[in-house]
Each structure stands twice: as structure tokens, then as C-alpha cells.
Coordinates of C-alpha atoms in Angstrom, one line a residue:
X1 CA 7.4 -38.2 -14.2
X2 CA 8.9 -36.5 -11.4
X3 CA 11.9 -34.1 -13.5
X4 CA 9.5 -33.5 -15.7
X5 CA 6.9 -32.7 -12.2
X6 CA 10.0 -30.0 -11.0
X7 CA 10.0 -28.6 -14.1
X8 CA 6.6 -27.5 -14.4
X9 CA 6.8 -26.8 -10.2
X10 CA 10.7 -24.0 -10.7
X11 CA 8.8 -22.5 -14.5
X12 CA 5.5 -22.1 -12.2
X13 CA 7.6 -20.0 -9.0
X14 CA 9.8 -17.8 -12.1
X15 CA 6.5 -17.0 -13.7
X16 CA 5.7 -16.1 -9.5
X17 CA 9.0 -14.2 -8.7
X18 CA 8.1 -11.9 -11.7
X19 CA 4.7 -11.6 -10.9
X20 CA 5.5 -9.8 -7.9
X21 CA 8.6 -7.8 -9.8
X22 CA 5.5 -6.1 -11.8
X23 CA 3.4 -4.9 -8.5
X24 CA 6.3 -3.4 -7.3
X25 CA 8.4 -5.8 -4.4
X26 CA 11.4 -6.0 -4.2
X27 CA 14.3 -8.6 -4.1
X28 CA 13.7 -10.2 -0.1
X29 CA 9.8 -9.5 -0.3
X30 CA 10.1 -12.3 -4.0
X31 CA 11.5 -14.2 -1.6
X32 CA 10.1 -14.7 0.8
X33 CA 6.4 -14.4 -0.3
X34 CA 7.3 -17.3 -3.0
X35 CA 9.4 -19.8 -0.6
X36 CA 6.5 -19.4 1.6
X37 CA 4.0 -20.9 -1.2
X38 CA 6.2 -23.8 -2.5
X39 CA 7.9 -24.8 1.3
X40 CA 5.3 -24.4 3.4
X41 CA 1.3 -24.1 2.1
X42 CA 1.8 -25.7 -1.3
X43 CA 2.8 -29.3 1.5
X44 CA -0.5 -27.9 3.4
X45 CA -2.4 -28.1 0.1
X46 CA -1.2 -31.8 -0.9
X47 CA -1.2 -33.9 2.2
X48 CA -4.5 -32.1 2.5
X49 CA -5.6 -33.9 -0.8
X50 CA -4.1 -36.6 0.2
X51 CA -3.4 -37.6 3.5
X52 CA -4.7 -37.3 6.4
X53 CA -3.3 -34.3 8.2
X54 CA -3.0 -35.4 11.1
X55 CA 0.0 -37.2 10.8
X56 CA 1.5 -34.7 8.6
X57 CA 3.4 -33.1 11.4
X58 CA 4.7 -30.2 10.0
X59 CA 4.7 -28.5 6.8
X60 CA 8.2 -26.9 7.5
X61 CA 9.3 -31.0 7.3
X62 CA 13.7 -31.4 5.7
X63 CA 11.6 -34.6 3.8
X64 CA 9.3 -32.9 0.5
X65 CA 6.7 -35.0 0.2
X66 CA 5.9 -36.7 -3.0
X67 CA 2.8 -36.0 -4.8
X68 CA 0.2 -38.2 -5.1
X69 CA -2.6 -36.5 -6.8
X70 CA -2.1 -32.6 -8.3
X71 CA -3.1 -30.2 -5.8
X72 CA -6.5 -29.1 -5.7
X73 CA -7.4 -25.8 -7.5
X74 CA -10.0 -24.2 -6.6
X75 CA -9.1 -23.6 -3.5
X76 CA -12.0 -23.5 -1.7
X77 CA -12.8 -21.5 2.2
X78 CA -12.9 -24.3 3.7
X79 CA -9.2 -25.7 3.0
X80 CA -8.6 -22.3 3.4
X81 CA -9.8 -22.2 6.7
X82 CA -8.8 -26.2 7.5
X83 CA -5.0 -24.1 7.2
X84 CA -6.1 -21.5 9.4
X85 CA -7.0 -23.2 12.3
X86 CA -3.6 -25.8 11.5
X87 CA -1.7 -22.9 11.9
X88 CA -3.1 -21.5 15.4
X89 CA -2.6 -25.5 16.2
X90 CA 0.8 -24.5 15.2
X91 CA 1.1 -22.5 17.5
X92 CA 1.3 -19.6 15.7
X93 CA 0.0 -16.6 16.3
X94 CA -2.7 -13.9 14.1
X95 CA -0.2 -11.5 13.4
X96 CA 1.9 -14.1 10.9
X97 CA -0.7 -15.9 9.7
X98 CA -2.1 -13.1 8.8
X99 CA 1.2 -11.5 6.8
X100 CA 0.4 -16.3 5.6
X101 CA -2.9 -14.8 4.5
X102 CA -1.8 -12.2 2.6
X103 CA 1.3 -14.1 1.0
X104 CA -1.6 -17.5 -0.5
X105 CA -3.8 -14.4 -2.3
X106 CA -0.3 -12.9 -4.6
X107 CA -0.5 -16.2 -5.0
X108 CA -4.0 -16.8 -5.7
X109 CA -4.1 -13.3 -7.8
X110 CA -1.4 -14.5 -9.8
X111 CA -2.6 -17.9 -11.0
X112 CA -5.7 -16.4 -11.5
X113 CA -8.0 -18.5 -8.7
X114 CA -10.6 -17.1 -6.8
X115 CA -9.4 -15.6 -4.3
X116 CA -10.7 -16.5 -0.9
X117 CA -8.3 -14.8 1.0
X118 CA -8.7 -11.1 0.3
X119 CA -11.3 -10.6 2.8
X120 CA -10.0 -13.2 5.6
X121 CA -8.4 -12.5 8.9
X122 CA -7.5 -13.3 11.6
X123 CA -8.6 -11.8 14.6
X124 CA -6.0 -10.8 17.2
X125 CA -4.2 -8.4 16.1
X126 CA -4.6 -4.6 17.4
X127 CA -5.9 -2.1 14.5
X128 CA -4.6 1.6 14.2
X129 CA -7.9 3.5 14.1
X130 CA -8.0 6.8 11.7
X131 CA -8.1 9.8 14.9
X132 CA -8.2 13.4 15.3
X133 CA -9.3 13.4 11.6
X134 CA -9.0 17.4 9.6
X135 CA -12.3 18.4 7.9
X136 CA -11.7 18.4 4.2
X137 CA -11.2 22.3 5.0
X138 CA -9.3 22.8 7.4
X139 CA -6.8 20.7 5.5
X140 CA -7.9 23.7 2.8
X141 CA -7.1 26.4 5.8
X142 CA -3.4 24.0 5.6
X143 CA -3.0 24.0 2.1
X144 CA -3.8 28.1 1.6
X145 CA -2.1 29.5 4.8
X146 CA 1.2 27.8 3.9
X147 CA 4.4 30.2 4.3
X148 CA 4.9 30.9 0.7
X149 CA 6.7 34.4 0.9
X150 CA 10.8 34.1 2.3
X151 CA 11.5 33.5 6.1
X152 CA 13.3 33.1 8.7
X153 CA 12.6 29.3 7.1
X154 CA 14.1 28.4 4.3
X155 CA 14.4 30.0 0.8
X156 CA 11.9 31.4 -1.4
X157 CA 12.3 28.6 -4.0
X158 CA 12.1 25.4 -1.1
X159 CA 8.6 26.6 -0.1
X160 CA 7.5 27.1 -3.6
X161 CA 8.3 23.7 -4.0
X162 CA 7.0 22.0 -0.8
X163 CA 4.3 23.6 -0.5
X164 CA 3.4 21.0 -3.9
X165 CA 4.6 18.6 -2.2
X166 CA 1.7 20.0 -0.2
X167 CA -0.7 19.6 -2.0
X168 CA -0.3 16.9 -3.2
X169 CA -1.0 15.5 -0.1
X170 CA -3.5 16.9 0.7
X171 CA -5.3 16.5 -2.5
X172 CA -4.3 13.6 -4.2
X173 CA -3.2 11.8 -0.2
X174 CA 1.2 10.8 -2.1
X175 CA 2.9 8.9 0.9
X176 CA 6.5 10.4 0.4
X177 CA 8.0 7.3 -1.1
X178 CA 5.6 7.6 -4.5
X179 CA 6.6 11.5 -4.1
X180 CA 10.2 10.3 -4.5
X181 CA 9.2 8.0 -7.7
X182 CA 7.9 10.5 -9.3
X183 CA 8.8 12.0 -13.3
X184 CA 8.5 14.4 -15.1
X185 CA 5.9 12.7 -17.8
X186 CA 3.9 11.3 -15.2
X187 CA 2.3 14.8 -15.7
X188 CA -0.3 15.0 -17.4
X189 CA -1.3 18.6 -16.8
X190 CA -2.9 20.0 -19.7
X191 CA -5.4 16.8 -19.2
X192 CA -5.4 18.6 -15.8
X193 CA -4.7 14.8 -14.3
X194 CA -1.2 12.7 -12.7
X195 CA 0.1 9.1 -12.8
X196 CA 1.2 7.3 -10.1
X197 CA 2.9 5.0 -9.8
X198 CA 3.1 1.5 -7.9
X199 CA 5.0 1.2 -4.9
X200 CA 5.5 -1.8 -2.6
X201 CA 2.3 -1.2 -1.0
X202 CA 0.7 1.2 -2.9
X203 CA -0.6 -0.1 -7.1
X204 CA -0.7 3.2 -9.6
X205 CA -2.9 4.9 -10.1
X206 CA -4.1 8.4 -12.4
X207 CA -5.7 10.7 -10.0
X208 CA -7.4 14.4 -10.9
X209 CA -5.3 17.1 -10.6
X210 CA -6.9 20.3 -8.8
X211 CA -7.1 23.9 -11.6
X212 CA -5.4 25.5 -8.1
X213 CA -2.5 23.2 -9.4
X214 CA -1.7 23.7 -12.7
X215 CA 0.0 26.4 -13.5
X216 CA 1.5 26.4 -10.1
X217 CA 3.4 22.7 -11.1
X218 CA 3.5 24.2 -14.9
X219 CA 5.6 27.1 -13.7
X220 CA 8.0 24.2 -11.5
X221 CA 9.1 22.4 -14.8
X222 CA 10.2 25.3 -16.3
X223 CA 11.6 27.3 -13.7
X224 CA 13.0 25.5 -11.3
X225 CA 12.7 22.2 -11.4
X226 CA 15.0 22.5 -14.5
X227 CA 17.9 24.7 -12.3
X228 CA 18.1 21.3 -10.2
X229 CA 19.0 19.6 -13.6
X230 CA 23.4 19.1 -12.5
X231 CA 21.4 18.2 -9.3
X232 CA 18.5 15.2 -9.8
X233 CA 19.3 12.4 -11.5
X234 CA 16.9 11.1 -14.4
X235 CA 13.9 13.0 -14.7
X236 CA 12.5 12.4 -11.1
X237 CA 10.0 15.8 -10.0
X238 CA 11.7 16.2 -7.0
X239 CA 15.2 15.8 -6.1
X240 CA 14.7 12.7 -3.5
X241 CA 17.1 13.7 -0.3
X242 CA 15.8 17.3 -0.1
X243 CA 12.1 15.9 0.1
X244 CA 12.8 13.6 3.2
X245 CA 14.4 16.6 4.4
X246 CA 10.8 18.7 3.6
X247 CA 8.8 16.6 5.1
X248 CA 10.3 17.4 8.9
X249 CA 10.0 21.3 7.3
X250 CA 7.1 21.2 6.1
X251 CA 5.8 19.7 9.1
X252 CA 7.7 22.1 11.8
X253 CA 5.8 25.9 9.7
X254 CA 2.1 24.0 9.1
X255 CA 2.2 23.5 13.5
X256 CA 3.0 26.5 13.8
X257 CA -0.1 27.5 12.4
X258 CA -2.3 24.2 12.9
X259 CA -0.6 22.6 15.7
X260 CA -3.4 19.5 16.0
X261 CA -1.2 17.8 12.7
X262 CA 0.7 15.3 14.6
X263 CA 2.5 13.3 11.6
X264 CA 1.7 14.1 7.8
X265 CA 0.2 10.2 7.7
X266 CA -2.6 12.3 9.4
X267 CA -2.7 13.9 6.1
X268 CA -3.2 11.2 4.0
X269 CA -5.9 9.8 6.9
X270 CA -8.3 12.2 7.1
X271 CA -8.4 12.6 3.0
X272 CA -9.0 9.8 2.1
X273 CA -12.1 9.6 5.0
X274 CA -13.3 12.9 3.5
X275 CA -13.5 11.2 -0.2
X276 CA -15.5 8.7 1.7
X277 CA -18.1 11.1 2.0
X278 CA -18.2 12.2 -1.6
X279 CA -17.1 8.2 -2.9
X280 CA -18.0 4.6 -2.8
X281 CA -15.3 2.5 -1.0
X282 CA -13.9 1.1 -4.6
X283 CA -13.3 4.2 -5.9
X284 CA -12.0 5.5 -3.4
X285 CA -8.9 1.7 -2.6
X286 CA -8.3 3.2 -6.8
X287 CA -7.7 6.0 -5.3
X288 CA -5.7 6.1 -1.8
X289 CA -3.8 2.5 -4.1
X290 CA -5.3 0.4 -1.9
X291 CA -4.1 -3.3 -2.5
X292 CA -6.7 -4.3 -0.1
X293 CA -10.5 -3.4 0.3
X294 CA -10.1 -4.0 4.1
X295 CA -8.0 -1.3 3.5
X296 CA -9.7 1.0 2.9
X297 CA -12.4 -0.3 4.5
X298 CA -11.0 1.4 8.7
X299 CA -11.1 4.6 7.0
X300 CA -15.3 4.5 8.0
X301 CA -15.2 3.8 10.8
X302 CA -15.0 6.4 13.4
X303 CA -15.0 5.0 17.3
X304 CA -13.5 1.4 18.0
X305 CA -16.9 -0.2 18.3
X306 CA -16.5 0.6 15.1
X307 CA -14.5 -0.9 14.6
X308 CA -15.3 -4.7 16.6
X309 CA -18.6 -4.4 15.0
X310 CA -16.4 -4.9 11.3
X311 CA -14.3 -7.6 12.0
X312 CA -17.0 -9.5 13.8
X313 CA -18.1 -9.0 10.1
X314 CA -16.3 -9.8 8.2
X315 CA -13.3 -12.0 10.4
X316 CA -14.6 -14.3 12.0
X317 CA -12.8 -15.5 13.0
X318 CA -11.7 -17.2 17.3

């Protein structure tokens, strides 16, 4: 009976690993997530269901806990609160507990169980608040005034490519990792759309292109991209090394006429904030590629007081 249980557990672990792989996680992260579930969270659930936790000194004990009854599923809110209280009693800080809640959330999604972990975060972790943002009109100004003619900065062809990249950052809110993963077939110019593949931190999605982006992208495929065929591995849309190197150059060019720009993440934060003025929260979550709606929610907050009110509302733990 024990060997059957172990075999079933091993099969589930392998399936969970495949699930995490499909979400774009790397090998080290997958190992971290699976070890946490198997060595920490499941033993806690078993102890919680079958014995007094006061005699359960550590969820990291070396000796495996013999299963008396199957682990209770689905995991309810009170069970999860008990786990959080238990970890806090061990002296574990809010940041670590929140990371564990994230792992539990993925596990519950994998098991197709109610995801009671997703909306819960322990207070005490300082969160960055989007600030010094650009309006849509200001973003349009940044895009329209970007240098396209040959100058002391760089070659005209390179400037055209930088302008395409800037447009994808402003109007589709793409991050550097997403730009690096774009392939030629991800462009659906006949439909006016672009497919954005998933990364470790963002979900895949299909976004609309602005009408004025379509022709420059089409011309890029016919001219500049073709000239780079022997320098770009596979069917990637952009040269990865040049893309990474180009980000600092793009920022430097923009700062010449928009000194408020401090980093390129400021553009994405502005784009998401502006989207929220026209679309609902779930729509913007999809457009931004956020894995959790809480990531999108913080872009609705203008001040620290707003953030504190939201934390009181959604994350009542102290």
C-alpha cells in the first residue's frame, strides 16, 4: 500500500513539473516549487488532518510522516490561514510566506482546486508603487518625436528598428524578455495583431497593433530583418544582443527631449495605468500578461494611502 502511495505521489510530482514547464518556468524554479509542495506543504496538510500540530515540531523534519488518511482536498480558507499562522509562529517573515503562497497557488491551479491562495498576501512587505507616470498624450509625444534620421547616435536602419521596439513598449506594454522571444510568425499583420509568448513572469496573449505600426513592421520584415538573416538565430524578430544593448540607447535618446524618463519600466507602468482608464481590471490583466490580478490592481493606486486601504481590504492578516 505504501509503495502504491509513493508511486502515485511520484507521478503527481512529475505531472506538476510538466505543468510548471508549460507555464514557462526554468528548471531551478520548478525544482524549488516541487520540493516545497512535497517536503513542506503536503506534510503540513497531512499533519493538520491527522494529528495535533502542537506535536508537529517542524514541517522540514527528516523523517517522512506516514499518511493515516488521504490529504484533505479541496484546501479551504481556514486550512490555509492555519498554515500561515504556523509559519509565522516559526519566525518566517512575510516575504517568504508570500512566496510560499504563490507556490501553493500554482499547485491548486494544477490540481484544478479552488485557488484560495491567490488573493491572500501577508502584510509587512514593502511594495513599489507606480509613480511619475506619463499620460497617453505624453507617451504619444515620446513615440512621435523619437529620432528616425541618421545622426551622431547611430545608423538610420538601427534607428528604425529602435522606433519599432519603442512602439511595442508604448502601445503593447511589452517587456524586454518578451521582445527577445518574439518570432516572425508571431506578427499577424493581416489581422492587425501580435502574439506575445509567455515568459517566466508573464502570460501569453494576443494584442492589437496600432494602425500606424503595421506598415513599418511590414517594411521591416521585407528589408531590415532580411538583411539580418545570417546574424539572427532561428526566426526571432529581433537580434537579441542588439536588442538588449539598444534599450539603454533608446532611453538615452528619449531623455534628450523627455528628461522625466528614468527607466523603460516607467513606460510600461504608464501604459498599464492608462489602459485601466478604458478597460476593466481583468481585461488589463490579460493585456499586461499579469499572472495575478493583484499585480494589475496596484496600477490603480495613486498614493501610499490608496495602497494601504487596498491591503486592508484584500489582505487582512497582521
